[in-house]
PDB file of N, CA and C in Angstrom:
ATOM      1  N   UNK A   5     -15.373  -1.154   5.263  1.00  0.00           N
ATOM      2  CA  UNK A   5     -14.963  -0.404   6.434  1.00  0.00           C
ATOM      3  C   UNK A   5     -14.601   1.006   6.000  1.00  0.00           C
ATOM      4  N   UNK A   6     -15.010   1.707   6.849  1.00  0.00           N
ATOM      5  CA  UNK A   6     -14.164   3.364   6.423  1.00  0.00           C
ATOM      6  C   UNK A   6     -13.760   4.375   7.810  1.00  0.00           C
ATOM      7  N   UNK A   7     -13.199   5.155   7.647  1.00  0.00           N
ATOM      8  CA  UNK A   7     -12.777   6.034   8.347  1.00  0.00           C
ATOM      9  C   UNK A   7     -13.434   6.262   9.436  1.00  0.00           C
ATOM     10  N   UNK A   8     -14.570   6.017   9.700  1.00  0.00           N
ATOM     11  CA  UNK A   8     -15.816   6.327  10.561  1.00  0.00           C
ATOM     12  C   UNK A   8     -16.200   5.136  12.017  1.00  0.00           C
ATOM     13  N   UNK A   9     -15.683   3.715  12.129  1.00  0.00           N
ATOM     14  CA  UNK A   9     -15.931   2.733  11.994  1.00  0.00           C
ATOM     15  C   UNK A   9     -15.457   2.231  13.614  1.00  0.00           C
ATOM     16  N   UNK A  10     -14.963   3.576  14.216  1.00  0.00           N
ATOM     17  CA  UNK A  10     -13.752   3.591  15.257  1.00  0.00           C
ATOM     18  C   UNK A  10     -12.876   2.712  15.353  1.00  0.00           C
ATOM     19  N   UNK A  11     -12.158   2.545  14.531  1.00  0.00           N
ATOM     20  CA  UNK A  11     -11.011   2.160  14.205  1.00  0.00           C
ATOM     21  C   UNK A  11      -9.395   3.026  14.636  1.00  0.00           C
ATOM     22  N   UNK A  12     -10.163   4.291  15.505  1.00  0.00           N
ATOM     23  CA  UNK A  12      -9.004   5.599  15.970  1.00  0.00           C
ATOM     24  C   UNK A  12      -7.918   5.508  14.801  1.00  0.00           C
ATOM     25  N   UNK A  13      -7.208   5.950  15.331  1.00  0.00           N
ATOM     26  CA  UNK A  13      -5.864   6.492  14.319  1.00  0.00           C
ATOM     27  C   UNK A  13      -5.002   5.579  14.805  1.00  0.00           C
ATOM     28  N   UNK A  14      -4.899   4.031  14.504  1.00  0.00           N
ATOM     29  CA  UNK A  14      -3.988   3.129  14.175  1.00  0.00           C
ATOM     30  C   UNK A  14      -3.540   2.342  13.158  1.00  0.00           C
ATOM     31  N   UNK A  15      -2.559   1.859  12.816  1.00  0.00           N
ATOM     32  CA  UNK A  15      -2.282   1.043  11.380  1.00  0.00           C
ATOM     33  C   UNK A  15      -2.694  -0.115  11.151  1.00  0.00           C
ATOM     34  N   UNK A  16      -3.613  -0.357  10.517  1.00  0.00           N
ATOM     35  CA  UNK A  16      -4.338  -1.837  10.022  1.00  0.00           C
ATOM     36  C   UNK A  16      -3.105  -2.575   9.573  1.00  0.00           C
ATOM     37  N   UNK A  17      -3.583  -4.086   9.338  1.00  0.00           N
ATOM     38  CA  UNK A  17      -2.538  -5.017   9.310  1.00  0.00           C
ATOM     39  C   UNK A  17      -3.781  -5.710   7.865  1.00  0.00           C
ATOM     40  N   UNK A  18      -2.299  -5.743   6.839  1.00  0.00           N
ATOM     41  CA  UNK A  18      -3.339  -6.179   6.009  1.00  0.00           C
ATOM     42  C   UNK A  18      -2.867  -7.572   4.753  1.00  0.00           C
ATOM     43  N   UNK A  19      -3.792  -8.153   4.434  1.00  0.00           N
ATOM     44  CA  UNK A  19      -2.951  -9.085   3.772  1.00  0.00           C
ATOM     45  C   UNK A  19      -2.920  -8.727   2.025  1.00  0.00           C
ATOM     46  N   UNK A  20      -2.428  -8.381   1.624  1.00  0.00           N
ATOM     47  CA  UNK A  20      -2.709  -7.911  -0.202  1.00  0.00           C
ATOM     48  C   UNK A  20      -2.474  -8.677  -1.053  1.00  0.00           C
ATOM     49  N   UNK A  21      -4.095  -8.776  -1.856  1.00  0.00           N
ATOM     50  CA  UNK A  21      -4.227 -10.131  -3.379  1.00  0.00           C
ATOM     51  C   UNK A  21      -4.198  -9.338  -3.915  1.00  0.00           C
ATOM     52  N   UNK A  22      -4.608 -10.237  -5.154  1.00  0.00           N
ATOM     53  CA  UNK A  22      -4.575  -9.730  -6.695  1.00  0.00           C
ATOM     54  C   UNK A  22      -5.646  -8.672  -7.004  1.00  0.00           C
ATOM     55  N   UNK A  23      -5.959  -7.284  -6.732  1.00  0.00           N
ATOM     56  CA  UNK A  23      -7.077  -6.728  -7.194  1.00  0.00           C
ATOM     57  C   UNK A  23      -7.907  -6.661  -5.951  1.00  0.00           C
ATOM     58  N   UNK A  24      -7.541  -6.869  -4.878  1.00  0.00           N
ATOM     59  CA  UNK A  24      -8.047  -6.312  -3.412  1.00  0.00           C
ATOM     60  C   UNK A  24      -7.085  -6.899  -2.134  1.00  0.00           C
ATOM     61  N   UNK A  25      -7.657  -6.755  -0.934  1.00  0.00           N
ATOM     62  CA  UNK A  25      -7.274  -6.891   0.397  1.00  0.00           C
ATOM     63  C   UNK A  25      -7.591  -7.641   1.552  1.00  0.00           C
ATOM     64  N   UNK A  26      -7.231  -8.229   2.030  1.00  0.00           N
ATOM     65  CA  UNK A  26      -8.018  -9.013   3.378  1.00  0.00           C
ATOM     66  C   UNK A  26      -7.759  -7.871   4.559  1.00  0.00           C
ATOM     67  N   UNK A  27      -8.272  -7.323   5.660  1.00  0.00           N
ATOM     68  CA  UNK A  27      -7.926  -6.784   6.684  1.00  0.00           C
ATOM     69  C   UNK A  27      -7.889  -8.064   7.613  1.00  0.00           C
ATOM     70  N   UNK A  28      -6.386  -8.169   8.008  1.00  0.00           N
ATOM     71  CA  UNK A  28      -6.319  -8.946   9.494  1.00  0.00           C
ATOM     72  C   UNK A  28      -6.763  -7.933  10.893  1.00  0.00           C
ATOM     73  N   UNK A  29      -6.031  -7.101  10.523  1.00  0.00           N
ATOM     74  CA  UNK A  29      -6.561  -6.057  11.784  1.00  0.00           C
ATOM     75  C   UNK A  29      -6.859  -5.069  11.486  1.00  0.00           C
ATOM     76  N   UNK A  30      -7.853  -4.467  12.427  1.00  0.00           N
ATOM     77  CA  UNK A  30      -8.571  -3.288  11.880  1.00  0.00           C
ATOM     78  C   UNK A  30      -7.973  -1.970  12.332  1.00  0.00           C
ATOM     79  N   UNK A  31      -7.676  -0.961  11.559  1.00  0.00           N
ATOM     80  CA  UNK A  31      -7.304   0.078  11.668  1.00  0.00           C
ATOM     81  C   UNK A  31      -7.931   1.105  10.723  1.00  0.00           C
ATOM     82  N   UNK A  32      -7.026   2.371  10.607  1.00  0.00           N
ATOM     83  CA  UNK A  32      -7.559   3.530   9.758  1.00  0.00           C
ATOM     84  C   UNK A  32      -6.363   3.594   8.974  1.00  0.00           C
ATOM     85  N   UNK A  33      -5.312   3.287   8.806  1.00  0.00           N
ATOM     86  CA  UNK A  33      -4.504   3.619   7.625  1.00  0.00           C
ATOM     87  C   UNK A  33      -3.201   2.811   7.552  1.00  0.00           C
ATOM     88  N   UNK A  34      -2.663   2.617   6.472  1.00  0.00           N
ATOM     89  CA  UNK A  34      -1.358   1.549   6.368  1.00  0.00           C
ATOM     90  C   UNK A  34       0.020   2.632   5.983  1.00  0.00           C
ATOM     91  N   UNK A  35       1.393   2.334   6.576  1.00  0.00           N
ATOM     92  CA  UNK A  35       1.918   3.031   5.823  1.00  0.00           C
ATOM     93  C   UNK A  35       2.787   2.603   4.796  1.00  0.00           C
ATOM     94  N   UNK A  36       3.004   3.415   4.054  1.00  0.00           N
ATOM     95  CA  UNK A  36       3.566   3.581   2.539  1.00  0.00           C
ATOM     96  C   UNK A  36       5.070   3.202   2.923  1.00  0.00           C
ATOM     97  N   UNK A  37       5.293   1.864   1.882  1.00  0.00           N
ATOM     98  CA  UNK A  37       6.577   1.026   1.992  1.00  0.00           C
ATOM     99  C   UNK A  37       8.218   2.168   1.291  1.00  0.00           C
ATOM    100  N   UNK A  38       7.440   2.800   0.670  1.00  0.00           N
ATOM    101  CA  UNK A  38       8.575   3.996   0.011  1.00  0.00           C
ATOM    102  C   UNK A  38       8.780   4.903   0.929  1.00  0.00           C
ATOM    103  N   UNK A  39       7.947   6.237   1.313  1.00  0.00           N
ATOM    104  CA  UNK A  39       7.906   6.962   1.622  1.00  0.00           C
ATOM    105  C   UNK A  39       7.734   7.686   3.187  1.00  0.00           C
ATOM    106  N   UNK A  40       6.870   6.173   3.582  1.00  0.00           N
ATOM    107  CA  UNK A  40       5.981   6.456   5.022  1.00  0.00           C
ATOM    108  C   UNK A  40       5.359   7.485   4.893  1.00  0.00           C
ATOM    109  N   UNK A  41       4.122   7.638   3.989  1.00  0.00           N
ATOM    110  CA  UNK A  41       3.684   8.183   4.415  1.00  0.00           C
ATOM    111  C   UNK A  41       2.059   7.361   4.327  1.00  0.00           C
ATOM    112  N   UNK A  42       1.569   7.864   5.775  1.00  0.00           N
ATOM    113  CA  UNK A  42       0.003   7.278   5.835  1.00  0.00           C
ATOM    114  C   UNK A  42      -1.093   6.907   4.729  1.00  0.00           C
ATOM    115  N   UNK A  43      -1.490   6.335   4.983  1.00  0.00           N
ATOM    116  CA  UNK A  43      -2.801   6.077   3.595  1.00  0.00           C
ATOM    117  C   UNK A  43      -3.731   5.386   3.997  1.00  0.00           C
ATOM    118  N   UNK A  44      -5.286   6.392   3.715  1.00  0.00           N
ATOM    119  CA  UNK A  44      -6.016   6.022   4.853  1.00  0.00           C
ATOM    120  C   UNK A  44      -6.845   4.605   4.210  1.00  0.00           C
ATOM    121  N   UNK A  45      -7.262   3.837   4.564  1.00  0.00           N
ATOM    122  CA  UNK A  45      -7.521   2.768   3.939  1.00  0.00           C
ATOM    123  C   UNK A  45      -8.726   2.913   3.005  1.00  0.00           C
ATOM    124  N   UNK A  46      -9.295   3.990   2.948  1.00  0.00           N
ATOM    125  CA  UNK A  46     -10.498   4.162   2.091  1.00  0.00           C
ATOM    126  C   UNK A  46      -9.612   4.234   0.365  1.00  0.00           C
ATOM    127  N   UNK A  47      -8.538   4.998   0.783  1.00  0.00           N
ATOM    128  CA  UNK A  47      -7.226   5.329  -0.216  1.00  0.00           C
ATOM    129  C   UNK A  47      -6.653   5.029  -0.843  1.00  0.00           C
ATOM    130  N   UNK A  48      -6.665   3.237  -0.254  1.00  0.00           N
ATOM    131  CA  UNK A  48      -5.580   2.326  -0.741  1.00  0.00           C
ATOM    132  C   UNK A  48      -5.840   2.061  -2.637  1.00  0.00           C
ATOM    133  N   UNK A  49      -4.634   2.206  -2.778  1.00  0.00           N
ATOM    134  CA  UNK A  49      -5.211   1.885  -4.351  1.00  0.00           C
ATOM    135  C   UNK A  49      -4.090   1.208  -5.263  1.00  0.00           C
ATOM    136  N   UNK A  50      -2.810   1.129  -4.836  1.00  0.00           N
ATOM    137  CA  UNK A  50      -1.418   0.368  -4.652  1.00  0.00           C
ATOM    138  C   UNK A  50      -0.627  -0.346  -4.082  1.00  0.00           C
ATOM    139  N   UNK A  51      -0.471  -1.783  -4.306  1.00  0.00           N
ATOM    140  CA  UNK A  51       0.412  -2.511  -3.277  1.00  0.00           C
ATOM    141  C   UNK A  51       0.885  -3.509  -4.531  1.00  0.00           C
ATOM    142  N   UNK A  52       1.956  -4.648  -3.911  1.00  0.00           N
ATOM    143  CA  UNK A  52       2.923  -5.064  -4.421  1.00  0.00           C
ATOM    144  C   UNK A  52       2.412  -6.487  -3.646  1.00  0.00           C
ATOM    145  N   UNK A  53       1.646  -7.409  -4.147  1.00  0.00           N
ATOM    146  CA  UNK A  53       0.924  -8.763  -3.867  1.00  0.00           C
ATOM    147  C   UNK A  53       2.388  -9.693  -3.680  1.00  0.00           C
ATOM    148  N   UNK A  54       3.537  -9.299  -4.377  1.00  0.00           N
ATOM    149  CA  UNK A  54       4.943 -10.667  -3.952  1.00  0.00           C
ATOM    150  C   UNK A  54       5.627 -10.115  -2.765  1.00  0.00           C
ATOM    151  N   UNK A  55       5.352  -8.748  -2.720  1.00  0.00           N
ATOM    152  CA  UNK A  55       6.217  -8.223  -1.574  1.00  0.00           C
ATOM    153  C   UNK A  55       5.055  -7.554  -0.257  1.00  0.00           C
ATOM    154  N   UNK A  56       4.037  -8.074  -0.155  1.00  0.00           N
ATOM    155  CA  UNK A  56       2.891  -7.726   0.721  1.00  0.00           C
ATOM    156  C   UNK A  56       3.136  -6.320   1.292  1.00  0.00           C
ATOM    157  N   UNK A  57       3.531  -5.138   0.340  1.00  0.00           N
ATOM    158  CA  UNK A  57       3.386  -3.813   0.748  1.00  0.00           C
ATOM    159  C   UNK A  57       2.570  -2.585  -0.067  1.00  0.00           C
ATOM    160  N   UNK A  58       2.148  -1.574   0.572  1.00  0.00           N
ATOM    161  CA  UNK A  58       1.610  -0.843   0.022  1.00  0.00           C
ATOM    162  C   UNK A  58       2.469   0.515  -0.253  1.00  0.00           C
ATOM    163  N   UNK A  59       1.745   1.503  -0.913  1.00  0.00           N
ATOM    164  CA  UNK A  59       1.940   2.580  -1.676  1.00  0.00           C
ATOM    165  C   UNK A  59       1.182   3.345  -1.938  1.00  0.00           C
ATOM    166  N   UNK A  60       2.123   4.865  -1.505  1.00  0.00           N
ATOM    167  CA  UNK A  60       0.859   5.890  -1.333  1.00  0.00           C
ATOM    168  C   UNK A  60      -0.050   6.661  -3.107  1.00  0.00           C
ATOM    169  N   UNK A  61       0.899   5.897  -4.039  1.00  0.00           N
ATOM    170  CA  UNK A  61       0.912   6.670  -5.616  1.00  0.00           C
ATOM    171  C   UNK A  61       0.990   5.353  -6.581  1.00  0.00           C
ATOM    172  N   UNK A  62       0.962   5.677  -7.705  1.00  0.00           N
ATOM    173  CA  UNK A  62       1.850   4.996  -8.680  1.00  0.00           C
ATOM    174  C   UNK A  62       3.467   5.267  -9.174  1.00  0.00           C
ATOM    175  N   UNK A  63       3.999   6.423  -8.089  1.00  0.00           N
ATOM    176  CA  UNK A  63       4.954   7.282  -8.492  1.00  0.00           C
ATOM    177  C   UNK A  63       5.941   6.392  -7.398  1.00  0.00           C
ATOM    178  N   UNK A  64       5.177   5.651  -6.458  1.00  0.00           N
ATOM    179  CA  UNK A  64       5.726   4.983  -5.036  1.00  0.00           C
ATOM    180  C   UNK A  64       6.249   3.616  -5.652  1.00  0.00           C
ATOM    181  N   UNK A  65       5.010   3.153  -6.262  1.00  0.00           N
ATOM    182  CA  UNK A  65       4.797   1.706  -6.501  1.00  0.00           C
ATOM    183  C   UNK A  65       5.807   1.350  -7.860  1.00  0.00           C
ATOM    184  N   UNK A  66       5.808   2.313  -8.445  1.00  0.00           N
ATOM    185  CA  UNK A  66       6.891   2.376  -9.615  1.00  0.00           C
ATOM    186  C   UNK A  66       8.695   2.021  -8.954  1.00  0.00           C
ATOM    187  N   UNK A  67       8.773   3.356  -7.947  1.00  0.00           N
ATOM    188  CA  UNK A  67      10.488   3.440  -7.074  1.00  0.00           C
ATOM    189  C   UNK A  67      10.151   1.715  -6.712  1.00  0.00           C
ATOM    190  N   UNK A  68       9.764   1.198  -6.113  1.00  0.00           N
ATOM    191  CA  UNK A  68       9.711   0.001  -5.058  1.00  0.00           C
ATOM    192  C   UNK A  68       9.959  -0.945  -6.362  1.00  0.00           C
ATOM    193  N   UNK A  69       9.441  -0.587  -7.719  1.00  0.00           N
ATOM    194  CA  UNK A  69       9.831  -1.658  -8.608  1.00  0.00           C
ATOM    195  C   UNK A  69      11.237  -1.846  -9.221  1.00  0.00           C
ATOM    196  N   UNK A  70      11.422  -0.595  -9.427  1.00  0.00           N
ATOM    197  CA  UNK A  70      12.922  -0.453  -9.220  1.00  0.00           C
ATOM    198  C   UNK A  70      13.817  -0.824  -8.938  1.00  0.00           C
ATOM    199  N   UNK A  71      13.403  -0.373  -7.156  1.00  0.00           N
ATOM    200  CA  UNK A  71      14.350  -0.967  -5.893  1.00  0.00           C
ATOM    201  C   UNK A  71      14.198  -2.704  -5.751  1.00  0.00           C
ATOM    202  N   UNK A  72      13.684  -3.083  -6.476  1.00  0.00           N
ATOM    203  CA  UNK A  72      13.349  -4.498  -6.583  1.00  0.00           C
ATOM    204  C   UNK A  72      13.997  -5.310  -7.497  1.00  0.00           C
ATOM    205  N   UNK A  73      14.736  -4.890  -8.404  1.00  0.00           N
ATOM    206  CA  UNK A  73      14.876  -5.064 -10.017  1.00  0.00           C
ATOM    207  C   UNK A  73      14.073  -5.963 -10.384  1.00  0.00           C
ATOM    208  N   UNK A  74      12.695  -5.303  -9.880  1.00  0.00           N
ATOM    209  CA  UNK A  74      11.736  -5.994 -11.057  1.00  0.00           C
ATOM    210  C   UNK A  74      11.208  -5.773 -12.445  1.00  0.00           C
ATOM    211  N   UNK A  75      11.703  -4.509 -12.246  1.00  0.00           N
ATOM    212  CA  UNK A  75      12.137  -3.979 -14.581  1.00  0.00           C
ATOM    213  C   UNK A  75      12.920  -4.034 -14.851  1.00  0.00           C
ATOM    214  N   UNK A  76      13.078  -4.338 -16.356  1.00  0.00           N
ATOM    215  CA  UNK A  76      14.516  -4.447 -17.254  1.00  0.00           C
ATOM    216  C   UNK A  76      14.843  -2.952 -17.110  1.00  0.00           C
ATOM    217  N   UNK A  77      16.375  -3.216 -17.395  1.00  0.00           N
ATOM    218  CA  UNK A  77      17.106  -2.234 -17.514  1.00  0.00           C
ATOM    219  C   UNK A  77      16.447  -1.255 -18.610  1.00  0.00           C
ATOM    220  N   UNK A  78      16.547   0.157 -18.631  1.00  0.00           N
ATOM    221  CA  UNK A  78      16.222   0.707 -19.458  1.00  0.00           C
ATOM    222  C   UNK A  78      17.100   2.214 -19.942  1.00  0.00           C
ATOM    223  N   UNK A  79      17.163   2.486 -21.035  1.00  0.00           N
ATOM    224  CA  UNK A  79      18.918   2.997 -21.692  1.00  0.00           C
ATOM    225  C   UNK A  79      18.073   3.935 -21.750  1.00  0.00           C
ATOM    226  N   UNK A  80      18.661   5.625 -21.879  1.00  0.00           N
ATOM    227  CA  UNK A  80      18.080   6.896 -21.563  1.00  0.00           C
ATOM    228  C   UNK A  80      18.268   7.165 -23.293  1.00  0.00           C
TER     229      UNK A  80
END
């Protein structure tokens, strides 16, 4: 699917595996569980498969791991 597909400017509903995506519903972009900000689904290139959310970066997907304490502590 891509941008083209008339899908207008609504948020897909999506289910996220290991290394891709199911679309339940069709849209043009998901938003970003950190930041909100849009990401058009051609885009997608980050999500979190235990916590079924996406991310607009690796800079996103990193904070959300964080905010998760899903990394060890780490001493400066």
């Amino acid at each position: 699917m891509n941008r083209f597909e008339g899908n207008g400017n609504r948020e897909a509903k999506i289910r996220y595996l290991d290394a891709d995506f199911q679309i339940l519903s069709p849209g043009s972009y998901v938003v970003c569980a950190v930041t909100g900000k849009h990401i058009l689904i051609d885009e997608l290139k980050y999500w979190s498969v235990a916590r079924q959310e996406p991310y607009v970066d690796a800079t996103a997907s990193l904070e959300a791991e964080k905010r998760a304490g899903a990394l060890p502590n780490q001493k400066r």
